[in-house]
PDB file of C-alpha atoms in Angstrom:
ATOM      1  CA  MET A   1     -22.063 -15.125  18.827  1.00  0.00           C
ATOM      2  CA  THR A   2     -21.011 -16.714  21.542  1.00  0.00           C
ATOM      3  CA  PHE A   3     -17.635 -17.812  19.730  1.00  0.00           C
ATOM      4  CA  PHE A   4     -16.576 -13.964  19.409  1.00  0.00           C
ATOM      5  CA  ASN A   5     -17.679 -12.951  22.795  1.00  0.00           C
ATOM      6  CA  LYS A   6     -15.227 -15.430  24.626  1.00  0.00           C
ATOM      7  CA  LEU A   7     -12.264 -14.307  22.032  1.00  0.00           C
ATOM      8  CA  SER A   8     -12.801 -11.184  22.489  1.00  0.00           C
ATOM      9  CA  GLN A   9     -12.206 -11.704  26.137  1.00  0.00           C
ATOM     10  CA  ASN A  10      -8.435 -14.136  25.068  1.00  0.00           C
ATOM     11  CA  GLU A  11      -5.617 -12.595  27.155  1.00  0.00           C
ATOM     12  CA  ILE A  12      -3.637 -13.981  23.691  1.00  0.00           C
ATOM     13  CA  TYR A  13      -6.220 -12.365  21.658  1.00  0.00           C
ATOM     14  CA  LYS A  14      -6.037  -9.003  23.035  1.00  0.00           C
ATOM     15  CA  ARG A  15      -2.465  -8.534  23.357  1.00  0.00           C
ATOM     16  CA  ILE A  16      -2.020  -9.342  19.529  1.00  0.00           C
ATOM     17  CA  MET A  17      -5.544  -7.307  18.517  1.00  0.00           C
ATOM     18  CA  LYS A  18      -6.062  -5.071  20.381  1.00  0.00           C
ATOM     19  CA  THR A  19      -2.843  -3.493  22.322  1.00  0.00           C
ATOM     20  CA  PRO A  20      -0.947  -1.523  19.586  1.00  0.00           C
ATOM     21  CA  LEU A  21       2.966  -2.185  19.075  1.00  0.00           C
ATOM     22  CA  SER A  22       5.494   0.231  19.841  1.00  0.00           C
ATOM     23  CA  TYR A  23       6.963   2.417  17.665  1.00  0.00           C
ATOM     24  CA  SER A  24       9.961   0.636  18.161  1.00  0.00           C
ATOM     25  CA  ALA A  25       8.216  -2.499  17.302  1.00  0.00           C
ATOM     26  CA  GLY A  26       6.408  -1.060  14.724  1.00  0.00           C
ATOM     27  CA  ALA A  27       9.556   0.474  13.198  1.00  0.00           C
ATOM     28  CA  ALA A  28      11.781  -2.989  13.368  1.00  0.00           C
ATOM     29  CA  LEU A  29       9.396  -4.936  11.770  1.00  0.00           C
ATOM     30  CA  LEU A  30       9.072  -2.538   8.466  1.00  0.00           C
ATOM     31  CA  GLY A  31      12.416  -3.000   8.455  1.00  0.00           C
ATOM     32  CA  ILE A  32      12.703  -6.682   8.746  1.00  0.00           C
ATOM     33  CA  THR A  33       9.755  -6.449   6.171  1.00  0.00           C
ATOM     34  CA  ALA A  34      11.392  -4.461   4.153  1.00  0.00           C
ATOM     35  CA  THR A  35      14.491  -6.596   3.965  1.00  0.00           C
ATOM     36  CA  ALA A  36      12.707 -10.080   3.417  1.00  0.00           C
ATOM     37  CA  HIS A  37      10.923  -8.485   0.363  1.00  0.00           C
ATOM     38  CA  LEU A  38      14.412  -6.948  -1.098  1.00  0.00           C
ATOM     39  CA  ILE A  39      15.794 -10.731   0.007  1.00  0.00           C
ATOM     40  CA  ILE A  40      12.779 -12.621  -1.146  1.00  0.00           C
ATOM     41  CA  PHE A  41      12.027 -10.698  -4.426  1.00  0.00           C
ATOM     42  CA  LYS A  42      14.859  -9.386  -5.812  1.00  0.00           C
ATOM     43  CA  GLU A  43      13.371  -5.809  -6.381  1.00  0.00           C
ATOM     44  CA  ALA A  44      12.108  -3.314  -3.557  1.00  0.00           C
ATOM     45  CA  TRP A  45       9.330  -2.750  -1.981  1.00  0.00           C
ATOM     46  CA  GLY A  46       7.065  -0.525  -3.782  1.00  0.00           C
ATOM     47  CA  VAL A  47       3.375   0.298  -3.516  1.00  0.00           C
ATOM     48  CA  THR A  48       2.736   3.400  -5.949  1.00  0.00           C
ATOM     49  CA  GLY A  49       3.914   1.935  -9.044  1.00  0.00           C
ATOM     50  CA  PRO A  50       1.568  -0.955  -9.505  1.00  0.00           C
ATOM     51  CA  ILE A  51      -1.292   1.131  -8.355  1.00  0.00           C
ATOM     52  CA  THR A  52      -0.203   3.965 -11.344  1.00  0.00           C
ATOM     53  CA  VAL A  53      -0.339   0.741 -13.725  1.00  0.00           C
ATOM     54  CA  TRP A  54      -4.012   0.377 -12.404  1.00  0.00           C
ATOM     55  CA  GLY A  55      -4.408   3.763 -13.530  1.00  0.00           C
ATOM     56  CA  ALA A  56      -3.168   3.024 -16.706  1.00  0.00           C
ATOM     57  CA  LYS A  57      -4.736  -0.544 -17.243  1.00  0.00           C
ATOM     58  CA  ILE A  58      -8.360   1.362 -17.073  1.00  0.00           C
ATOM     59  CA  PHE A  59      -6.894   4.035 -19.036  1.00  0.00           C
ATOM     60  CA  GLN A  60      -6.618   0.838 -21.307  1.00  0.00           C
ATOM     61  CA  LEU A  61     -10.484  -0.472 -21.061  1.00  0.00           C
ATOM     62  CA  MET A  62     -11.196   2.728 -22.334  1.00  0.00           C
ATOM     63  CA  GLY A  63      -9.239   2.815 -24.944  1.00  0.00           C
ATOM     64  CA  ILE A  64      -6.560   4.928 -24.615  1.00  0.00           C
ATOM     65  CA  ASN A  65      -3.268   3.454 -25.424  1.00  0.00           C
ATOM     66  CA  THR A  66      -1.161   4.418 -21.796  1.00  0.00           C
ATOM     67  CA  ALA A  67       2.477   2.245 -23.156  1.00  0.00           C
ATOM     68  CA  ARG A  68       3.125   4.790 -25.610  1.00  0.00           C
ATOM     69  CA  TRP A  69       2.908   7.805 -22.932  1.00  0.00           C
ATOM     70  CA  SER A  70       6.391   9.728 -22.515  1.00  0.00           C
ATOM     71  CA  TYR A  71       5.917   8.594 -18.332  1.00  0.00           C
ATOM     72  CA  PHE A  72       5.624   4.898 -19.270  1.00  0.00           C
ATOM     73  CA  VAL A  73       8.475   5.254 -21.984  1.00  0.00           C
ATOM     74  CA  ALA A  74      10.842   6.426 -19.656  1.00  0.00           C
ATOM     75  CA  HIS A  75       9.861   3.613 -16.650  1.00  0.00           C
ATOM     76  CA  PRO A  76       9.972   0.453 -19.074  1.00  0.00           C
ATOM     77  CA  GLY A  77       8.621  -1.512 -15.912  1.00  0.00           C
ATOM     78  CA  LEU A  78       6.222   0.105 -15.646  1.00  0.00           C
ATOM     79  CA  LYS A  79       5.295  -0.321 -19.271  1.00  0.00           C
ATOM     80  CA  ARG A  80       5.751  -3.939 -18.798  1.00  0.00           C
ATOM     81  CA  GLY A  81       3.222  -4.302 -15.365  1.00  0.00           C
ATOM     82  CA  ILE A  82       0.654  -2.774 -18.064  1.00  0.00           C
ATOM     83  CA  MET A  83       0.973  -5.407 -20.267  1.00  0.00           C
ATOM     84  CA  THR A  84       0.929  -7.998 -17.704  1.00  0.00           C
ATOM     85  CA  PRO A  85      -1.894  -9.407 -15.949  1.00  0.00           C
ATOM     86  CA  ILE A  86      -3.124  -7.704 -12.717  1.00  0.00           C
ATOM     87  CA  LEU A  87      -2.986 -11.145 -10.226  1.00  0.00           C
ATOM     88  CA  ARG A  88       0.390 -12.113 -11.963  1.00  0.00           C
ATOM     89  CA  SER A  89       2.197  -9.173 -10.772  1.00  0.00           C
ATOM     90  CA  GLY A  90       4.011  -9.362  -7.402  1.00  0.00           C
ATOM     91  CA  GLY A  91       3.559  -5.703  -6.660  1.00  0.00           C
ATOM     92  CA  SER A  92      -0.202  -6.159  -7.927  1.00  0.00           C
ATOM     93  CA  ILE A  93      -0.409  -8.897  -5.440  1.00  0.00           C
ATOM     94  CA  ARG A  94       1.206  -7.344  -2.627  1.00  0.00           C
ATOM     95  CA  ASN A  95      -0.964  -4.130  -2.696  1.00  0.00           C
ATOM     96  CA  ILE A  96      -3.527  -6.294  -2.727  1.00  0.00           C
ATOM     97  CA  GLY A  97      -2.568  -8.585   0.635  1.00  0.00           C
ATOM     98  CA  ILE A  98      -2.183  -4.723   2.137  1.00  0.00           C
ATOM     99  CA  ILE A  99      -5.614  -3.909   1.544  1.00  0.00           C
ATOM    100  CA  VAL A 100      -7.067  -7.109   1.972  1.00  0.00           C
ATOM    101  CA  GLY A 101      -4.561  -7.556   5.404  1.00  0.00           C
ATOM    102  CA  ALA A 102      -5.433  -3.525   6.669  1.00  0.00           C
ATOM    103  CA  THR A 103      -9.454  -4.525   6.273  1.00  0.00           C
ATOM    104  CA  LEU A 104      -8.929  -8.013   8.314  1.00  0.00           C
ATOM    105  CA  ALA A 105      -6.865  -6.115  11.100  1.00  0.00           C
ATOM    106  CA  THR A 106      -8.968  -3.320  11.461  1.00  0.00           C
ATOM    107  CA  LEU A 107     -12.284  -6.199  12.155  1.00  0.00           C
ATOM    108  CA  TYR A 108     -10.201  -8.236  14.086  1.00  0.00           C
ATOM    109  CA  ALA A 109      -9.219  -5.308  16.367  1.00  0.00           C
ATOM    110  CA  SER A 110     -13.029  -4.122  16.063  1.00  0.00           C
ATOM    111  CA  GLU A 111     -11.894  -0.603  14.572  1.00  0.00           C
ATOM    112  CA  PHE A 112     -13.551  -1.142  11.194  1.00  0.00           C
ATOM    113  CA  LYS A 113     -16.076   2.223  10.250  1.00  0.00           C
ATOM    114  CA  ILE A 114     -18.203   3.179   7.194  1.00  0.00           C
ATOM    115  CA  LYS A 115     -19.100   6.661   7.938  1.00  0.00           C
ATOM    116  CA  LYS A 116     -21.028   8.912   6.341  1.00  0.00           C
ATOM    117  CA  ILE A 117     -19.857  11.787   3.701  1.00  0.00           C
ATOM    118  CA  LYS A 118     -20.920  14.798   5.464  1.00  0.00           C
ATOM    119  CA  GLY A 119     -21.101  17.221   2.533  1.00  0.00           C
ATOM    120  CA  LYS A 120     -19.636  17.960  -1.117  1.00  0.00           C
ATOM    121  CA  ARG A 121     -16.675  20.036   0.718  1.00  0.00           C
ATOM    122  CA  GLN A 122     -15.702  16.747   2.489  1.00  0.00           C
ATOM    123  CA  LEU A 123     -16.073  14.830  -0.717  1.00  0.00           C
ATOM    124  CA  ILE A 124     -13.741  17.025  -2.707  1.00  0.00           C
ATOM    125  CA  GLY A 125     -10.690  17.592   0.164  1.00  0.00           C
ATOM    126  CA  ALA A 126     -10.845  13.763  -0.450  1.00  0.00           C
ATOM    127  CA  VAL A 127     -10.673  13.153  -3.776  1.00  0.00           C
ATOM    128  CA  ILE A 128      -8.068  16.312  -4.327  1.00  0.00           C
ATOM    129  CA  GLY A 129      -5.810  14.889  -0.822  1.00  0.00           C
ATOM    130  CA  GLY A 130      -5.577  11.549  -2.672  1.00  0.00           C
ATOM    131  CA  PHE A 131      -4.506  12.901  -5.956  1.00  0.00           C
ATOM    132  CA  LEU A 132      -2.229  15.038  -4.845  1.00  0.00           C
ATOM    133  CA  MET A 133      -1.134  12.328  -2.583  1.00  0.00           C
ATOM    134  CA  GLY A 134      -0.702   9.764  -5.275  1.00  0.00           C
ATOM    135  CA  PHE A 135       0.858  12.847  -7.668  1.00  0.00           C
ATOM    136  CA  GLY A 136       3.497  13.505  -5.447  1.00  0.00           C
ATOM    137  CA  ALA A 137       4.466   9.771  -4.706  1.00  0.00           C
ATOM    138  CA  ARG A 138       5.075   9.519  -8.530  1.00  0.00           C
ATOM    139  CA  LEU A 139       7.153  12.762  -8.514  1.00  0.00           C
ATOM    140  CA  ALA A 140       9.498  11.539  -5.400  1.00  0.00           C
ATOM    141  CA  ALA A 141      10.032   8.705  -7.308  1.00  0.00           C
ATOM    142  CA  GLY A 142       7.876   6.419  -4.804  1.00  0.00           C
ATOM    143  CA  CYS A 143       5.762   6.765  -1.569  1.00  0.00           C
ATOM    144  CA  ASN A 144       7.862   6.052   2.087  1.00  0.00           C
ATOM    145  CA  ILE A 145       7.680   2.062   1.423  1.00  0.00           C
ATOM    146  CA  ALA A 146      10.361   2.161  -1.459  1.00  0.00           C
ATOM    147  CA  ALA A 147      11.917   5.748  -1.181  1.00  0.00           C
ATOM    148  CA  LEU A 148      12.374   4.971   2.336  1.00  0.00           C
ATOM    149  CA  PHE A 149      12.364   1.001   3.759  1.00  0.00           C
ATOM    150  CA  SER A 150      12.974  -0.030   0.502  1.00  0.00           C
ATOM    151  CA  ALA A 151      16.196   2.348  -0.365  1.00  0.00           C
ATOM    152  CA  LEU A 152      17.604   1.533   3.247  1.00  0.00           C
ATOM    153  CA  SER A 153      16.925  -1.940   3.996  1.00  0.00           C
ATOM    154  CA  ALA A 154      19.275  -1.269   0.274  1.00  0.00           C
ATOM    155  CA  LEU A 155      21.634   0.457   2.280  1.00  0.00           C
ATOM    156  CA  SER A 156      21.043   3.276  -0.500  1.00  0.00           C
ATOM    157  CA  LEU A 157      22.031   6.836   0.694  1.00  0.00           C
ATOM    158  CA  THR A 158      18.848   8.120  -1.217  1.00  0.00           C
ATOM    159  CA  GLY A 159      16.179   6.401   1.440  1.00  0.00           C
ATOM    160  CA  TRP A 160      18.869   7.959   4.173  1.00  0.00           C
ATOM    161  CA  PHE A 161      18.279  11.694   2.136  1.00  0.00           C
ATOM    162  CA  PHE A 162      14.541  10.741   1.563  1.00  0.00           C
ATOM    163  CA  ALA A 163      14.205  10.555   5.728  1.00  0.00           C
ATOM    164  CA  ALA A 164      16.020  13.337   6.000  1.00  0.00           C
ATOM    165  CA  SER A 165      13.586  15.062   3.667  1.00  0.00           C
TER     166      SER A 165
END
């Protein structure tokens, strides 16, 4: 325990883990990350596509053949994702990395908290809100990662339209 007490008093630790980045620094890092992702993987950085595939895989486990759904027929990349094991999918690995990275960041910053659900109303609101966010991201053909950062790093005009919207 003394290690963690000493670590929390270290100035470098405080600067990296406790002090938030400025908006400009955060924007620059996101832009660099999206551009590097496009260069390295030769594909846009996306989040909601792999999550859509995860949902389809859950339906597949229940015996429902989602590969025949018109949505997946119209999006052959997502249809291929249904047949690809999760740990062999770059998008899934990136999403798992985002989840693990965000968890580690909150733990290192001593901001991790598990809160008790206050009631049915809060639970229902969270479920409906999550559904609407996911549904909206699919209607927009991507979340702000793919539709904004990836489009801008690819010098696509659609990224500027998304930003303006």
